[in-house]
Short mmCIF file of C-alpha atoms and ligand atoms in Angstrom, two decimals:
data_model
loop_
_atom_site.label_atom_id
_atom_site.label_comp_id
_atom_site.label_asym_id
_atom_site.label_seq_id
_atom_site.Cartn_x
_atom_site.Cartn_y
_atom_site.Cartn_z
CA MET A 1 -0.97 16.98 -31.57
CA LYS A 2 -2.86 16.64 -28.32
CA VAL A 3 -2.65 13.96 -25.67
CA MET A 4 -5.90 12.57 -24.25
CA LYS A 5 -5.68 10.23 -21.27
CA PHE A 6 -8.61 8.14 -20.07
CA GLY A 7 -8.75 6.48 -16.66
CA GLY A 8 -10.07 3.06 -15.74
CA THR A 9 -13.69 4.12 -15.25
CA SER A 10 -13.73 5.91 -18.63
CA VAL A 11 -12.97 2.62 -20.38
CA GLY A 12 -14.35 0.27 -17.72
CA ARG A 13 -17.55 -0.59 -19.56
CA PRO A 14 -17.94 -1.35 -23.28
CA GLU A 15 -20.31 1.57 -23.86
CA ARG A 16 -17.89 3.94 -22.19
CA MET A 17 -14.99 2.71 -24.31
CA LYS A 18 -17.15 3.39 -27.38
CA GLN A 19 -17.80 6.93 -26.12
CA VAL A 20 -14.06 7.40 -25.80
CA ALA A 21 -13.61 6.37 -29.43
CA THR A 22 -16.25 8.88 -30.50
CA LEU A 23 -14.65 11.61 -28.45
CA VAL A 24 -11.10 11.09 -29.70
CA THR A 25 -12.14 10.95 -33.33
CA GLN A 26 -14.08 14.23 -33.09
CA GLN A 27 -10.89 16.24 -32.52
CA GLU A 28 -9.39 18.51 -35.12
CA GLU A 29 -5.78 17.86 -34.14
CA PRO A 30 -4.12 14.44 -34.33
CA VAL A 31 -4.53 12.67 -30.98
CA LEU A 32 -2.29 10.46 -28.90
CA VAL A 33 -4.56 8.48 -26.59
CA VAL A 34 -3.19 7.14 -23.31
CA LEU A 35 -5.33 4.46 -21.67
CA SER A 36 -5.44 2.97 -18.20
CA ALA A 37 -6.47 -0.60 -17.57
CA LEU A 38 -10.23 -1.27 -17.31
CA ALA A 39 -11.50 -0.28 -13.85
CA GLY A 40 -10.68 -2.93 -11.26
CA THR A 41 -8.19 -4.82 -13.42
CA THR A 42 -4.98 -3.52 -11.83
CA ASN A 43 -6.38 -4.33 -8.38
CA SER A 44 -7.03 -7.89 -9.53
CA LEU A 45 -3.53 -8.14 -11.01
CA VAL A 46 -2.08 -6.93 -7.70
CA GLU A 47 -4.00 -9.71 -5.94
CA ILE A 48 -2.81 -12.31 -8.42
CA GLY A 49 0.79 -11.22 -7.83
CA ASN A 50 0.32 -11.32 -4.07
CA PHE A 51 -1.18 -14.79 -4.13
CA LEU A 52 1.56 -16.14 -6.36
CA ALA A 53 4.20 -14.55 -4.14
CA ALA A 54 2.64 -16.35 -1.19
CA GLY A 55 2.58 -19.65 -3.10
CA LYS A 56 -1.23 -19.62 -3.21
CA LYS A 57 -1.69 -20.81 -6.78
CA GLN A 58 -5.33 -21.86 -6.46
CA GLU A 59 -6.40 -18.46 -5.18
CA ALA A 60 -4.47 -16.80 -7.99
CA ALA A 61 -6.10 -19.11 -10.54
CA GLN A 62 -9.53 -18.21 -9.22
CA ILE A 63 -8.99 -14.49 -9.78
CA ILE A 64 -7.54 -15.11 -13.22
CA ASP A 65 -10.67 -17.09 -14.14
CA GLN A 66 -12.99 -14.36 -12.88
CA LEU A 67 -11.04 -11.71 -14.73
CA GLU A 68 -11.08 -13.71 -17.94
CA LYS A 69 -14.86 -14.11 -17.73
CA HIS A 70 -15.20 -10.39 -17.23
CA TYR A 71 -13.12 -9.69 -20.32
CA HIS A 72 -15.05 -12.16 -22.45
CA SER A 73 -18.34 -10.49 -21.67
CA PHE A 74 -16.72 -7.07 -22.17
CA VAL A 75 -15.57 -8.08 -25.66
CA GLU A 76 -18.97 -9.50 -26.55
CA GLN A 77 -20.55 -6.13 -25.93
CA LEU A 78 -17.69 -4.17 -27.48
CA VAL A 79 -17.51 -5.67 -30.95
CA SER A 80 -19.96 -7.69 -33.03
CA GLY A 81 -18.29 -8.59 -36.33
CA LYS A 82 -16.73 -12.01 -36.81
CA GLU A 83 -13.28 -10.70 -37.57
CA ALA A 84 -13.20 -8.28 -34.65
CA ARG A 85 -14.40 -10.97 -32.25
CA GLN A 86 -11.71 -13.30 -33.51
CA ASP A 87 -9.03 -10.63 -33.06
CA ALA A 88 -10.28 -9.85 -29.58
CA SER A 89 -10.38 -13.54 -28.60
CA GLN A 90 -6.82 -13.91 -29.76
CA ILE A 91 -5.75 -10.99 -27.57
CA LEU A 92 -7.50 -12.48 -24.55
CA GLU A 93 -5.94 -15.84 -25.33
CA GLU A 94 -2.48 -14.29 -25.45
CA HIS A 95 -2.70 -12.36 -22.17
CA PHE A 96 -4.68 -14.87 -20.12
CA GLY A 97 -2.47 -17.60 -21.55
CA PHE A 98 0.48 -15.69 -20.12
CA LEU A 99 -1.22 -15.40 -16.72
CA ARG A 100 -1.79 -19.13 -16.70
CA ILE A 101 1.74 -20.03 -17.72
CA ILE A 102 3.29 -17.96 -14.98
CA GLN A 103 1.45 -20.01 -12.38
CA ARG A 104 3.77 -22.83 -13.31
CA ILE A 105 7.06 -20.98 -13.13
CA SER A 106 8.84 -19.64 -10.08
CA PHE A 107 7.81 -16.26 -8.81
CA SER A 108 10.02 -13.17 -8.92
CA GLU A 109 9.51 -9.45 -8.50
CA ALA A 110 10.16 -8.97 -12.22
CA LEU A 111 7.35 -11.40 -12.90
CA ARG A 112 5.06 -9.43 -10.59
CA ARG A 113 5.65 -6.34 -12.72
CA ASP A 114 4.94 -8.34 -15.88
CA ILE A 115 1.63 -9.36 -14.36
CA LEU A 116 0.77 -5.75 -13.50
CA ALA A 117 1.42 -4.70 -17.10
CA GLN A 118 -1.33 -6.94 -18.53
CA GLY A 119 -4.15 -4.49 -17.75
CA GLU A 120 -2.96 -1.63 -19.94
CA LEU A 121 -1.85 -4.03 -22.69
CA LEU A 122 -5.36 -5.49 -22.77
CA SER A 123 -7.27 -2.20 -22.68
CA THR A 124 -5.26 -0.59 -25.49
CA LYS A 125 -5.37 -3.65 -27.73
CA LEU A 126 -9.12 -4.10 -27.27
CA PHE A 127 -9.63 -0.42 -27.97
CA GLY A 128 -7.60 -0.94 -31.15
CA VAL A 129 -9.88 -3.80 -32.18
CA TYR A 130 -12.93 -1.59 -31.67
CA CYS A 131 -11.32 1.15 -33.78
CA SER A 132 -10.53 -1.33 -36.55
CA GLU A 133 -14.05 -2.69 -36.61
CA ASN A 134 -15.34 0.85 -36.93
CA LYS A 135 -12.83 1.80 -39.61
CA LEU A 136 -11.12 4.39 -37.46
CA SER A 137 -7.61 4.66 -38.84
CA HIS A 138 -5.20 4.32 -35.92
CA ALA A 139 -1.87 2.90 -34.75
CA LEU A 140 -0.83 1.33 -31.45
CA LEU A 141 2.47 2.67 -30.07
CA PRO A 142 3.81 0.18 -27.51
CA ALA A 143 4.79 2.09 -24.37
CA LEU A 144 7.37 -0.63 -23.68
CA ASP A 145 9.23 0.57 -26.79
CA PHE A 146 9.66 4.16 -25.64
CA MET A 147 8.71 4.71 -21.97
CA ILE A 148 12.11 4.06 -20.40
CA LEU A 149 13.38 4.57 -16.83
CA ASP A 150 16.95 5.50 -15.99
CA GLU A 151 19.11 3.90 -13.31
CA GLN A 152 17.45 5.98 -10.58
CA ASP A 153 14.07 4.66 -11.76
CA GLU A 154 13.17 8.11 -13.05
CA PRO A 155 11.81 8.59 -16.58
CA ALA A 156 14.67 9.02 -19.06
CA VAL A 157 13.08 12.05 -20.69
CA SER A 158 15.45 12.48 -23.61
CA VAL A 159 15.33 8.79 -24.58
CA ILE A 160 11.55 8.84 -24.29
CA SER A 161 11.41 11.93 -26.46
CA THR A 162 13.67 10.57 -29.21
CA ARG A 163 11.92 7.22 -29.41
CA LEU A 164 8.41 8.61 -29.18
CA LYS A 165 9.04 11.22 -31.86
CA ALA A 166 10.37 8.51 -34.19
CA LEU A 167 7.24 6.42 -33.63
CA VAL A 168 4.95 9.40 -34.15
CA GLU A 169 6.76 10.28 -37.36
CA ALA A 170 6.56 6.72 -38.66
CA ASN A 171 2.79 6.95 -38.19
CA ALA A 172 2.34 10.48 -39.49
CA ASP A 173 -0.52 9.34 -41.73
CA LYS A 174 -2.62 8.37 -38.69
CA LYS A 175 -4.78 10.88 -36.84
CA LEU A 176 -5.21 8.54 -33.91
CA LEU A 177 -2.33 7.01 -31.95
CA ILE A 178 -2.91 4.82 -28.92
CA THR A 179 -0.53 3.90 -26.12
CA GLN A 180 -0.55 2.37 -22.65
CA GLY A 181 -0.43 4.43 -19.49
CA TYR A 182 1.45 3.24 -16.40
CA ILE A 183 3.79 0.66 -17.96
CA CYS A 184 7.42 1.16 -18.92
CA ARG A 185 10.82 -0.53 -19.00
CA ASN A 186 13.47 -0.01 -16.37
CA SER A 187 17.17 0.46 -17.02
CA LYS A 188 17.66 -3.31 -17.02
CA GLY A 189 15.16 -3.63 -19.84
CA GLU A 190 12.58 -5.34 -17.63
CA VAL A 191 8.90 -4.49 -17.71
CA ASP A 192 8.18 -1.98 -14.95
CA ASN A 193 5.57 0.63 -14.08
CA LEU A 194 5.15 4.20 -12.88
CA LYS A 195 3.39 3.13 -9.65
CA ARG A 196 -0.33 3.04 -8.96
CA GLY A 197 -2.25 5.81 -10.66
CA GLY A 198 0.75 6.32 -12.93
CA SER A 199 -1.17 6.69 -16.19
CA ASP A 200 -1.53 10.42 -15.54
CA TYR A 201 2.23 10.56 -15.27
CA THR A 202 2.56 8.74 -18.61
CA ALA A 203 0.22 11.27 -20.20
CA SER A 204 2.19 14.21 -18.90
CA LEU A 205 5.50 12.64 -19.93
CA VAL A 206 4.37 11.83 -23.46
CA ALA A 207 2.79 15.26 -23.84
CA ALA A 208 6.12 16.82 -22.82
CA ALA A 209 8.16 14.43 -24.97
CA ALA A 210 6.03 14.94 -28.07
CA GLY A 211 5.64 18.70 -27.60
CA ALA A 212 1.85 18.32 -27.47
CA SER A 213 -0.40 21.39 -27.52
CA VAL A 214 -2.31 20.19 -24.45
CA CYS A 215 -2.46 17.19 -22.12
CA GLU A 216 -6.08 16.31 -21.41
CA ILE A 217 -6.83 14.09 -18.43
CA TRP A 218 -10.33 12.65 -18.80
CA THR A 219 -12.01 11.23 -15.70
CA ASP A 220 -15.52 11.08 -14.32
CA ILE A 221 -15.61 14.41 -12.53
CA ASP A 222 -15.72 17.83 -14.12
CA GLY A 223 -12.31 19.06 -13.01
CA MET A 224 -10.63 19.75 -9.71
CA HIS A 225 -13.15 20.95 -7.14
CA ASN A 226 -12.68 23.68 -4.55
CA ASN A 227 -13.36 21.17 -1.78
CA ASP A 228 -13.88 17.43 -1.40
CA PRO A 229 -17.29 16.63 -2.96
CA ARG A 230 -17.45 13.41 -0.94
CA VAL A 231 -17.35 15.35 2.30
CA VAL A 232 -19.09 18.69 1.74
CA GLU A 233 -22.32 19.29 -0.10
CA LYS A 234 -21.65 22.30 -2.28
CA THR A 235 -18.48 22.36 -4.32
CA PHE A 236 -17.58 23.79 -7.70
CA PRO A 237 -14.91 23.03 -10.29
CA VAL A 238 -11.94 25.36 -10.21
CA GLU A 239 -11.57 26.90 -13.66
CA GLN A 240 -7.90 27.71 -13.62
CA LEU A 241 -4.85 26.80 -11.58
CA SER A 242 -1.15 27.44 -11.88
CA PHE A 243 1.19 24.44 -11.97
CA ASP A 244 2.41 25.28 -8.47
CA GLU A 245 -1.10 25.37 -7.07
CA ALA A 246 -1.98 22.12 -8.84
CA ALA A 247 1.14 20.42 -7.48
CA GLU A 248 0.24 21.38 -3.92
CA LEU A 249 -3.36 20.24 -4.34
CA ALA A 250 -2.48 16.97 -6.02
CA TYR A 251 0.06 16.20 -3.36
CA PHE A 252 -2.18 17.22 -0.47
CA GLY A 253 -4.91 14.83 -1.39
CA ALA A 254 -7.02 16.23 -4.23
CA LYS A 255 -7.60 12.82 -5.80
CA ILE A 256 -7.85 13.98 -9.36
CA LEU A 257 -4.30 13.95 -10.65
CA HIS A 258 -1.23 11.92 -9.75
CA PRO A 259 1.20 14.36 -8.07
CA ALA A 260 4.20 13.30 -10.19
CA SER A 261 2.36 14.29 -13.35
CA ILE A 262 2.77 18.01 -12.78
CA TRP A 263 6.50 18.46 -13.39
CA PRO A 264 6.86 17.22 -16.99
CA ALA A 265 4.00 19.44 -18.14
CA GLN A 266 5.30 22.37 -16.14
CA GLN A 267 8.88 22.02 -17.32
CA PHE A 268 7.92 21.62 -20.97
CA GLN A 269 5.11 24.18 -20.78
CA VAL A 270 2.28 21.94 -21.85
CA PRO A 271 -1.06 23.06 -20.39
CA VAL A 272 -3.04 20.32 -18.64
CA ARG A 273 -6.82 20.17 -18.80
CA LEU A 274 -8.91 18.05 -16.45
CA LEU A 275 -12.11 17.01 -18.21
CA ASN A 276 -15.17 14.83 -17.66
CA THR A 277 -15.99 11.96 -20.02
CA MET A 278 -19.64 12.07 -18.91
CA GLU A 279 -19.90 15.76 -19.69
CA PRO A 280 -17.39 16.45 -22.45
CA ARG A 281 -18.58 20.01 -22.96
CA ALA A 282 -18.00 21.12 -19.37
CA LYS A 283 -15.05 23.49 -19.00
CA GLY A 284 -13.13 21.44 -16.47
CA THR A 285 -9.95 22.79 -14.94
CA LEU A 286 -7.07 24.31 -16.85
CA ILE A 287 -3.63 24.00 -15.27
CA SER A 288 -1.03 26.17 -16.93
CA SER A 289 1.79 28.62 -16.39
CA LEU A 290 -0.59 31.56 -16.70
CA PRO A 291 -0.23 33.85 -13.69
CA ALA A 292 -2.64 32.80 -10.97
CA ALA A 293 -5.39 35.05 -9.62
CA PRO A 294 -5.10 35.78 -5.88
CA GLY A 295 -7.26 33.96 -3.36
CA VAL A 296 -7.86 30.45 -2.10
CA LYS A 297 -8.48 28.14 -5.06
CA ALA A 298 -9.22 24.98 -3.18
CA VAL A 299 -8.82 23.01 0.00
CA ALA A 300 -7.73 19.40 0.03
CA ALA A 301 -7.34 16.78 2.71
CA LYS A 302 -4.79 14.04 3.04
CA ASP A 303 -5.66 11.19 5.41
CA ASN A 304 -3.65 8.57 7.29
CA ILE A 305 -1.03 10.99 8.52
CA ILE A 306 1.18 10.19 11.49
CA ALA A 307 2.46 13.05 13.67
CA ILE A 308 5.66 12.67 15.65
CA ARG A 309 6.75 15.09 18.39
CA ILE A 310 10.29 15.06 19.76
CA LYS A 311 10.76 17.05 22.95
CA SER A 312 14.22 17.71 24.26
CA SER A 313 15.77 20.33 26.46
CA ARG A 314 19.00 19.55 24.62
CA MET A 315 17.52 21.31 21.66
CA LEU A 316 17.61 24.58 23.57
CA LEU A 317 20.16 26.85 21.90
CA ALA A 318 21.72 23.86 20.15
CA TYR A 319 22.50 23.58 16.48
CA GLY A 320 22.66 20.44 14.39
CA PHE A 321 19.69 18.98 16.22
CA LEU A 322 17.31 19.09 13.25
CA ARG A 323 19.93 17.63 10.97
CA LYS A 324 20.26 14.59 13.20
CA ILE A 325 16.51 14.13 13.24
CA PHE A 326 16.22 14.51 9.48
CA GLU A 327 18.99 11.98 8.97
CA VAL A 328 16.87 9.33 10.65
CA PHE A 329 14.05 9.91 8.14
CA GLU A 330 16.50 10.01 5.28
CA LYS A 331 17.97 6.69 6.33
CA TYR A 332 14.52 5.10 6.11
CA ARG A 333 13.61 6.97 2.90
CA THR A 334 10.53 8.39 4.58
CA PRO A 335 9.52 11.86 3.38
CA ILE A 336 8.42 14.45 5.91
CA ASP A 337 5.34 16.46 4.89
CA MET A 338 4.82 19.09 7.58
CA ILE A 339 7.12 20.41 10.24
CA THR A 340 6.82 22.92 13.07
CA THR A 341 9.31 23.71 15.77
CA SER A 342 9.52 25.48 19.09
CA GLU A 343 12.74 26.01 20.96
CA VAL A 344 12.50 22.71 22.82
CA ALA A 345 10.36 20.55 20.57
CA VAL A 346 9.79 19.64 16.98
CA SER A 347 6.67 18.14 15.43
CA LEU A 348 6.60 16.58 12.02
CA THR A 349 4.37 14.34 9.94
CA ILE A 350 4.86 11.34 7.70
CA ASP A 351 2.32 9.47 5.59
CA THR A 352 3.49 5.90 6.01
CA ASP A 353 4.14 3.64 8.97
CA GLN A 354 6.33 1.33 6.93
CA HIS A 355 9.47 2.07 8.95
CA LEU A 356 7.81 3.77 11.91
CA ALA A 357 9.08 1.40 14.59
CA ALA A 358 12.69 1.71 13.44
CA ILE A 359 12.40 5.48 13.12
CA LEU A 360 10.99 5.85 16.64
CA GLU A 361 13.72 3.67 18.02
CA GLU A 362 16.41 5.82 16.43
CA LEU A 363 14.73 9.04 17.54
CA SER A 364 14.45 8.02 21.17
CA PRO A 365 18.01 9.04 22.19
CA PHE A 366 17.17 12.62 21.14
CA GLY A 367 14.42 13.14 23.69
CA HIS A 368 10.88 12.25 24.58
CA VAL A 369 9.01 11.02 21.49
CA GLU A 370 5.22 11.08 21.09
CA VAL A 371 3.21 9.67 18.19
CA ASP A 372 -0.32 10.58 17.07
CA ARG A 373 -1.86 8.41 14.41
CA GLU A 374 -5.07 8.92 12.43
CA GLN A 375 -4.35 12.53 11.63
CA THR A 376 -5.38 14.47 8.54
CA ILE A 377 -3.62 17.33 6.78
CA VAL A 378 -6.03 19.93 5.48
CA SER A 379 -4.38 22.34 3.05
CA LEU A 380 -5.60 25.63 1.69
CA VAL A 381 -4.00 26.37 -1.65
CA GLY A 382 -4.06 29.59 -3.65
CA PHE A 383 -1.92 32.42 -4.91
CA GLU A 384 -0.26 34.47 -2.13
CA ILE A 385 -2.84 33.45 0.42
CA THR A 386 -0.48 33.89 3.36
CA THR A 387 -0.26 37.61 2.65
CA THR A 388 -3.99 38.17 2.18
CA PRO A 389 -5.35 39.42 5.54
CA ALA A 390 -9.00 38.60 4.80
CA ILE A 391 -8.13 34.96 4.28
CA LEU A 392 -6.45 34.75 7.66
CA SER A 393 -9.41 36.20 9.50
CA ASN A 394 -11.77 33.82 7.69
CA LEU A 395 -9.47 30.94 8.50
CA ALA A 396 -9.65 31.88 12.17
CA LEU A 397 -13.46 31.55 11.98
CA ALA A 398 -13.19 28.24 10.16
CA VAL A 399 -11.09 26.55 12.85
CA LYS A 400 -13.62 27.28 15.55
CA GLU A 401 -13.89 24.24 17.84
CA ILE A 402 -11.35 22.31 15.79
CA PRO A 403 -8.51 20.74 17.82
CA VAL A 404 -5.69 21.84 15.51
CA ARG A 405 -2.51 19.85 16.21
CA MET A 406 -0.08 21.70 13.89
CA ILE A 407 -0.12 24.66 11.51
CA SER A 408 2.31 25.14 8.67
CA TYR A 409 2.33 28.71 7.49
CA GLY A 410 4.86 30.63 5.44
CA GLY A 411 6.75 27.69 3.96
CA SER A 412 5.14 28.68 0.67
CA PRO A 413 3.07 31.83 0.13
CA HIS A 414 0.56 29.62 -1.65
CA ASN A 415 -0.19 27.02 1.02
CA ILE A 416 -1.46 26.95 4.58
CA SER A 417 -1.72 23.49 6.07
CA LEU A 418 -3.42 22.39 9.26
CA LEU A 419 -3.01 19.04 10.95
CA VAL A 420 -6.12 17.83 12.73
CA PRO A 421 -7.33 14.49 14.09
CA ALA A 422 -9.08 12.54 11.33
CA THR A 423 -12.31 12.79 13.34
CA ALA A 424 -12.30 16.59 12.88
CA LYS A 425 -11.79 16.56 9.13
CA THR A 426 -15.42 16.70 8.00
CA LYS A 427 -16.25 19.58 10.31
CA LEU A 428 -13.18 21.54 9.26
CA LEU A 429 -13.84 21.05 5.53
CA GLN A 430 -17.44 22.16 6.04
CA GLN A 431 -16.44 25.21 8.06
CA LEU A 432 -13.83 26.13 5.45
CA ASN A 433 -16.46 25.84 2.74
CA LYS A 434 -18.57 28.34 4.64
CA GLU A 435 -15.97 30.81 5.83
CA ILE A 436 -13.54 30.75 2.89
CA PHE A 437 -15.83 30.07 -0.08
CA GLY A 438 -19.09 31.45 1.31
CA LEU A 439 -20.91 28.16 0.67
CA SER A 440 -22.93 26.49 3.39
N1 LIG B 501 -3.98 0.98 -14.00
C1 LIG B 501 -3.06 1.60 -13.09
C2 LIG B 501 -3.67 1.71 -11.74
O1 LIG B 501 -4.83 1.34 -11.55
C3 LIG B 501 -2.56 2.91 -13.56
C4 LIG B 501 -3.60 3.99 -13.70
O2 LIG B 501 -4.77 3.68 -13.89
O3 LIG B 501 -3.26 5.16 -13.63
O4 LIG B 501 -3.03 2.16 -10.83
MG1 LIG B 502 -6.12 7.60 -11.97
#
């Protein structure tokens, strides 16, 4: 069996959803399809939740109405038979009915998560209606029946595996199984989710749990590119990556795959393929445990980084200083991305200002604290790049006239990261494209 996951844009218009149906039924192996919500839906559901939380019922109602209209016209173009239209209307009735009822009951965080779940429930059910109308034998596997979180809010892999396998077995006569990305149940049995962009994570988890031959992530770009196509002109898809390289790239801003989705595939040895719905024959990117070829595979940039420098002569020849600093970040559950130290100062970066004020306050007794906002981490990722001399000399050319604020080198042999002001990002990515990849 293979897993095929389609993102919001791949099912966001009726004709695209039909293409997905064609694609998944052309496969030789049985397929488990994981779908996101239609493009834009989750954002609308977030807004509805926010308005209801703020007691703004009218504003919430307005978005619900708009969304419902959108779905009605979607359905009209998706299916044409009387029966299919009736089935689809009933589905819309059920889910929009729910959204209307909740406007009358008191708001809670559990309710917010119920609201967020409507997008994937709608997309998979409507896809099912289209399959039925076109006589494509299929079964819907409700993610809420098997995608379970443990008490730490981490996926309970063995429970997921047992339940999913039972469902797959019960539907062994079907070549096409469909389930929802993103949504799950937490340890209290409430509806929950795997955070924004979490459908990739679902795909990787179900591929691992079901022992799939491959986990295909279908989007609207032909794989992971060597550089950010929105910033530099010439880029190319990277054919092959190791899991470690992919994890670094996904984390450091390559927008193509949710970073959490690497570990299940890596641990259970399921290769991941990134493919393009618009160009299904393109090779895409294969991520697997095959040994990586040396050299820089790609550069990625992560924006909205905050750099913090703590200068203190008390650090000189002292021990335990870093521990105390780290404890502050731990207390506020704020991960540190990059770190560099000298004997009397330490610089580090975080990617959220959620607890920044409190963190700065608690750091101040340790020394003089400086903050730089609007920074960008640019990472070079590739096998053993820190021990390849040619790469270092090219990197030196690429940082010409770039005000580099920090460099992280040697933490991993496969990553070199530079922190630069956001305003220098475009120039750096362009210069890297020229000096590292030979593209101008
Ligand atoms: N629909 C969810 C979101 O927009 C999950 C996903 O698409 O991956 O974040
Ligand atoms: Mg996505």
